[in-house]
PDB file of C-alpha atoms in Angstrom:
ATOM      1  CA  MET A   1       0.000   0.000   0.000  1.00  0.00           C
ATOM      2  CA  ALA A   2       1.078   3.549  -0.642  1.00  0.00           C
ATOM      3  CA  VAL A   3      -0.234   7.061  -0.201  1.00  0.00           C
ATOM      4  CA  LEU A   4      -1.275   8.315  -3.629  1.00  0.00           C
ATOM      5  CA  TYR A   5      -0.450  11.807  -4.768  1.00  0.00           C
ATOM      6  CA  GLY A   6      -0.905  13.893  -7.867  1.00  0.00           C
ATOM      7  CA  PRO A   7       0.166  17.259  -9.211  1.00  0.00           C
ATOM      8  CA  TYR A   8      -1.879  20.392  -8.702  1.00  0.00           C
ATOM      9  CA  GLN A   9      -1.260  23.958  -9.735  1.00  0.00           C
ATOM     10  CA  SER A  10      -1.317  26.679  -7.114  1.00  0.00           C
ATOM     11  CA  SER A  11      -3.765  29.525  -7.653  1.00  0.00           C
ATOM     12  CA  MET A  12      -1.161  31.939  -6.251  1.00  0.00           C
ATOM     13  CA  LYS A  13       1.768  33.183  -8.280  1.00  0.00           C
ATOM     14  CA  ASN A  14       5.319  32.995  -6.956  1.00  0.00           C
ATOM     15  CA  LYS A  15       7.690  35.975  -6.871  1.00  0.00           C
ATOM     16  CA  ASP A  16       8.456  35.408 -10.578  1.00  0.00           C
ATOM     17  CA  GLY A  17       4.752  35.563 -11.481  1.00  0.00           C
ATOM     18  CA  LYS A  18       4.412  31.838 -12.216  1.00  0.00           C
ATOM     19  CA  LYS A  19       1.768  29.454 -10.899  1.00  0.00           C
ATOM     20  CA  LEU A  20       3.845  26.482  -9.821  1.00  0.00           C
ATOM     21  CA  PHE A  21       2.861  22.825  -9.422  1.00  0.00           C
ATOM     22  CA  TYR A  22       3.030  20.929  -6.128  1.00  0.00           C
ATOM     23  CA  PRO A  23       2.211  17.386  -4.980  1.00  0.00           C
ATOM     24  CA  ARG A  24      -1.098  16.797  -3.210  1.00  0.00           C
ATOM     25  CA  VAL A  25      -2.554  13.645  -1.637  1.00  0.00           C
ATOM     26  CA  VAL A  26      -5.255  12.006  -3.773  1.00  0.00           C
ATOM     27  CA  ARG A  27      -8.040  10.629  -1.620  1.00  0.00           C
ATOM     28  CA  THR A  28      -9.468   7.317  -2.785  1.00  0.00           C
ATOM     29  CA  GLY A  29     -12.451   7.160  -0.475  1.00  0.00           C
ATOM     30  CA  ASN A  30     -13.672   7.651   3.056  1.00  0.00           C
ATOM     31  CA  VAL A  31     -13.947   5.170   5.902  1.00  0.00           C
ATOM     32  CA  GLY A  32     -16.793   5.600   8.383  1.00  0.00           C
ATOM     33  CA  ILE A  33     -17.353   4.392  11.924  1.00  0.00           C
ATOM     34  CA  ALA A  34     -19.213   1.248  10.797  1.00  0.00           C
ATOM     35  CA  GLN A  35     -16.263   0.015   8.720  1.00  0.00           C
ATOM     36  CA  ILE A  36     -13.744   0.981  11.411  1.00  0.00           C
ATOM     37  CA  ALA A  37     -15.860  -0.880  14.003  1.00  0.00           C
ATOM     38  CA  ASP A  38     -15.984  -3.990  11.792  1.00  0.00           C
ATOM     39  CA  GLU A  39     -12.207  -3.934  11.301  1.00  0.00           C
ATOM     40  CA  ILE A  40     -11.441  -3.392  15.015  1.00  0.00           C
ATOM     41  CA  ALA A  41     -13.861  -6.218  15.894  1.00  0.00           C
ATOM     42  CA  GLY A  42     -11.745  -8.472  13.683  1.00  0.00           C
ATOM     43  CA  TYR A  43      -8.746  -7.757  15.950  1.00  0.00           C
ATOM     44  CA  SER A  44     -10.623  -8.248  19.212  1.00  0.00           C
ATOM     45  CA  SER A  45     -13.183 -10.375  21.006  1.00  0.00           C
ATOM     46  CA  LEU A  46     -15.770  -7.589  20.776  1.00  0.00           C
ATOM     47  CA  SER A  47     -18.607  -7.446  18.260  1.00  0.00           C
ATOM     48  CA  SER A  48     -18.666  -4.622  15.725  1.00  0.00           C
ATOM     49  CA  GLY A  49     -21.708  -3.234  17.608  1.00  0.00           C
ATOM     50  CA  ASP A  50     -19.732  -3.177  20.866  1.00  0.00           C
ATOM     51  CA  VAL A  51     -16.841  -1.384  19.129  1.00  0.00           C
ATOM     52  CA  LYS A  52     -19.179   1.142  17.472  1.00  0.00           C
ATOM     53  CA  ASN A  53     -20.773   1.824  20.855  1.00  0.00           C
ATOM     54  CA  CYS A  54     -17.297   2.418  22.371  1.00  0.00           C
ATOM     55  CA  ILE A  55     -16.366   4.808  19.543  1.00  0.00           C
ATOM     56  CA  ASP A  56     -19.651   6.709  19.937  1.00  0.00           C
ATOM     57  CA  ASN A  57     -19.052   6.976  23.689  1.00  0.00           C
ATOM     58  CA  LEU A  58     -15.449   8.099  23.090  1.00  0.00           C
ATOM     59  CA  VAL A  59     -16.724  10.964  20.922  1.00  0.00           C
ATOM     60  CA  THR A  60     -19.297  11.932  23.583  1.00  0.00           C
ATOM     61  CA  VAL A  61     -16.767  11.921  26.437  1.00  0.00           C
ATOM     62  CA  MET A  62     -14.112  13.738  24.383  1.00  0.00           C
ATOM     63  CA  THR A  63     -16.668  16.420  23.455  1.00  0.00           C
ATOM     64  CA  GLN A  64     -17.540  16.943  27.133  1.00  0.00           C
ATOM     65  CA  HIS A  65     -13.870  17.432  28.055  1.00  0.00           C
ATOM     66  CA  LEU A  66     -13.097  19.669  25.070  1.00  0.00           C
ATOM     67  CA  GLN A  67     -16.112  21.850  25.902  1.00  0.00           C
ATOM     68  CA  THR A  68     -14.636  22.463  29.380  1.00  0.00           C
ATOM     69  CA  SER A  69     -11.323  23.762  27.937  1.00  0.00           C
ATOM     70  CA  GLN A  70      -9.454  20.511  28.559  1.00  0.00           C
ATOM     71  CA  SER A  71      -7.254  18.866  25.967  1.00  0.00           C
ATOM     72  CA  VAL A  72      -7.730  15.149  25.305  1.00  0.00           C
ATOM     73  CA  THR A  73      -4.696  12.921  24.715  1.00  0.00           C
ATOM     74  CA  LEU A  74      -5.081   9.430  23.318  1.00  0.00           C
ATOM     75  CA  GLU A  75      -1.672   7.862  23.931  1.00  0.00           C
ATOM     76  CA  GLY A  76      -0.171   6.479  20.742  1.00  0.00           C
ATOM     77  CA  PHE A  77      -2.575   8.557  18.647  1.00  0.00           C
ATOM     78  CA  GLY A  78      -2.450  12.250  19.508  1.00  0.00           C
ATOM     79  CA  THR A  79      -3.976  15.207  21.328  1.00  0.00           C
ATOM     80  CA  PHE A  80      -7.176  17.119  20.589  1.00  0.00           C
ATOM     81  CA  ARG A  81      -7.708  20.676  21.850  1.00  0.00           C
ATOM     82  CA  VAL A  82     -10.113  23.559  21.279  1.00  0.00           C
ATOM     83  CA  VAL A  83      -8.641  26.734  19.810  1.00  0.00           C
ATOM     84  CA  MET A  84     -10.081  30.153  19.039  1.00  0.00           C
ATOM     85  CA  LYS A  85      -9.469  31.741  15.664  1.00  0.00           C
ATOM     86  CA  ALA A  86      -9.792  35.526  15.884  1.00  0.00           C
ATOM     87  CA  GLY A  87      -9.916  36.260  12.165  1.00  0.00           C
ATOM     88  CA  GLY A  88      -8.566  39.820  12.407  1.00  0.00           C
ATOM     89  CA  LYS A  89     -11.373  41.277  14.525  1.00  0.00           C
ATOM     90  CA  GLY A  90      -9.178  43.026  17.097  1.00  0.00           C
ATOM     91  CA  VAL A  91     -10.312  45.592  19.638  1.00  0.00           C
ATOM     92  CA  GLU A  92      -8.555  48.531  21.295  1.00  0.00           C
ATOM     93  CA  THR A  93      -8.528  47.355  24.933  1.00  0.00           C
ATOM     94  CA  ALA A  94      -8.417  44.054  26.821  1.00  0.00           C
ATOM     95  CA  LYS A  95     -11.727  44.921  28.493  1.00  0.00           C
ATOM     96  CA  GLU A  96     -13.492  44.883  25.081  1.00  0.00           C
ATOM     97  CA  VAL A  97     -12.369  41.340  24.189  1.00  0.00           C
ATOM     98  CA  SER A  98     -15.261  38.894  23.748  1.00  0.00           C
ATOM     99  CA  ALA A  99     -15.840  35.429  22.340  1.00  0.00           C
ATOM    100  CA  SER A 100     -17.905  36.932  19.506  1.00  0.00           C
ATOM    101  CA  GLN A 101     -14.610  38.064  17.924  1.00  0.00           C
ATOM    102  CA  ALA A 102     -13.568  34.478  17.234  1.00  0.00           C
ATOM    103  CA  SER A 103     -14.711  31.068  16.111  1.00  0.00           C
ATOM    104  CA  LEU A 104     -13.963  27.807  17.872  1.00  0.00           C
ATOM    105  CA  THR A 105     -12.396  24.806  16.184  1.00  0.00           C
ATOM    106  CA  VAL A 106     -10.762  21.563  17.306  1.00  0.00           C
ATOM    107  CA  ARG A 107      -7.105  20.969  16.502  1.00  0.00           C
ATOM    108  CA  PHE A 108      -5.390  17.587  16.417  1.00  0.00           C
ATOM    109  CA  GLN A 109      -1.680  17.062  17.066  1.00  0.00           C
ATOM    110  CA  PRO A 110      -0.390  13.548  16.313  1.00  0.00           C
ATOM    111  CA  CYS A 111       1.614  11.885  19.056  1.00  0.00           C
ATOM    112  CA  THR A 112       5.361  12.338  19.035  1.00  0.00           C
ATOM    113  CA  THR A 113       7.903   9.549  18.902  1.00  0.00           C
ATOM    114  CA  LYS A 114      11.663   9.403  19.239  1.00  0.00           C
ATOM    115  CA  ASN A 115      13.653   8.451  16.149  1.00  0.00           C
ATOM    116  CA  LEU A 116      16.768   6.299  16.398  1.00  0.00           C
ATOM    117  CA  ASP A 117      18.908   9.444  16.135  1.00  0.00           C
ATOM    118  CA  ARG A 118      16.996  10.892  19.141  1.00  0.00           C
ATOM    119  CA  THR A 119      15.155  13.496  17.093  1.00  0.00           C
ATOM    120  CA  VAL A 120      11.422  13.858  17.654  1.00  0.00           C
ATOM    121  CA  ALA A 121       8.992  12.758  14.949  1.00  0.00           C
ATOM    122  CA  THR A 122       5.496  14.253  15.169  1.00  0.00           C
ATOM    123  CA  ARG A 123       4.099  12.280  12.261  1.00  0.00           C
ATOM    124  CA  SER A 124       4.335   8.762  13.646  1.00  0.00           C
ATOM    125  CA  MET A 125       1.242   7.617  11.733  1.00  0.00           C
ATOM    126  CA  VAL A 126       3.008   8.231   8.409  1.00  0.00           C
ATOM    127  CA  THR A 127       6.542   7.189   9.351  1.00  0.00           C
ATOM    128  CA  GLY A 128       7.848   4.764   6.749  1.00  0.00           C
ATOM    129  CA  VAL A 129       4.909   5.206   4.374  1.00  0.00           C
ATOM    130  CA  LYS A 130       5.622   4.989   0.663  1.00  0.00           C
ATOM    131  CA  CYS A 131       4.235   7.527  -1.790  1.00  0.00           C
ATOM    132  CA  MET A 132       3.111   6.751  -5.333  1.00  0.00           C
ATOM    133  CA  ARG A 133       1.942   9.141  -8.040  1.00  0.00           C
ATOM    134  CA  PHE A 134      -1.630   8.019  -8.828  1.00  0.00           C
ATOM    135  CA  ASP A 135      -1.550   8.691 -12.580  1.00  0.00           C
ATOM    136  CA  LEU A 136       1.670   6.709 -13.043  1.00  0.00           C
ATOM    137  CA  ALA A 137       0.692   3.725 -10.865  1.00  0.00           C
ATOM    138  CA  ASP A 138      -0.315   0.338 -12.258  1.00  0.00           C
ATOM    139  CA  ASN A 139      -3.561  -1.139 -10.860  1.00  0.00           C
ATOM    140  CA  VAL A 140      -4.418   1.404  -8.180  1.00  0.00           C
ATOM    141  CA  THR A 141      -6.898  -0.105  -5.727  1.00  0.00           C
ATOM    142  CA  THR A 142      -9.454   2.525  -4.761  1.00  0.00           C
ATOM    143  CA  GLY A 143     -12.294   0.522  -3.279  1.00  0.00           C
ATOM    144  CA  GLY A 144     -14.383   1.001  -6.430  1.00  0.00           C
ATOM    145  CA  GLU A 145     -14.013   4.772  -6.527  1.00  0.00           C
ATOM    146  CA  THR A 146     -12.084   6.872  -8.997  1.00  0.00           C
ATOM    147  CA  PRO A 147      -9.339   8.820  -7.215  1.00  0.00           C
ATOM    148  CA  ASP A 148      -9.947  12.557  -7.133  1.00  0.00           C
ATOM    149  CA  PRO A 149      -6.698  14.212  -8.236  1.00  0.00           C
ATOM    150  CA  ASN A 150      -8.009  17.598  -7.155  1.00  0.00           C
ATOM    151  CA  PRO A 151     -10.051  17.175  -3.970  1.00  0.00           C
ATOM    152  CA  GLY A 152     -11.909  20.306  -3.011  1.00  0.00           C
ATOM    153  CA  GLY A 153     -12.501  21.407  -6.602  1.00  0.00           C
ATOM    154  CA  GLY A 154     -10.291  24.456  -7.191  1.00  0.00           C
ATOM    155  CA  SER A 155      -6.652  24.389  -8.112  1.00  0.00           C
ATOM    156  CA  GLY A 156      -5.491  26.302  -5.053  1.00  0.00           C
ATOM    157  CA  GLY A 157      -7.402  24.418  -2.419  1.00  0.00           C
ATOM    158  CA  ASP A 158      -8.119  25.695   1.062  1.00  0.00           C
ATOM    159  CA  ASP A 159      -7.463  22.602   3.140  1.00  0.00           C
ATOM    160  CA  GLY A 160      -4.059  23.659   4.450  1.00  0.00           C
ATOM    161  CA  GLU A 161      -2.159  20.934   2.581  1.00  0.00           C
ATOM    162  CA  ALA A 162      -0.464  23.177   0.038  1.00  0.00           C
ATOM    163  CA  PRO A 163       2.992  24.626   0.555  1.00  0.00           C
ATOM    164  CA  ASP A 164       3.465  28.365   0.545  1.00  0.00           C
ATOM    165  CA  PRO A 165       4.165  29.282  -3.114  1.00  0.00           C
ATOM    166  CA  THR A 166       5.910  32.522  -2.098  1.00  0.00           C
ATOM    167  CA  VAL A 167       8.815  30.621  -0.556  1.00  0.00           C
TER     168      VAL A 167
END
């Protein structure tokens, strides 16, 4: 198995006025809780219904903790936390600051691991993964779906996966 990628053209021009191409992950489908529960049940003595119930309860309990300004760490997986995004709506004094200036979102930080050379790796879930360009691959298995080389529609994208073209 490999992570598939394809080329996409940035909507922003670089300092030379050119719209450059960058690699972007091509998604081949989506996996929901039912499929995850079935697969976890295959590794355990629990039924897929029991696993789905546990996942549903995990989401409920995590939501309760996140809504009380706590972060939630799942060892071996990562940490979830609530952050406020102000969006440029500043005010003159600290007394005027209110929650209406921002929106709330949940951020996820993958767990960190130590590499053999004692450096810290924050992407442990993708360590050692192989990448393959989807349009050059033989027999790409996509679960019956056609890979979308440009997820999100536009060439620039707004999902935070693109590098900064001004660099």
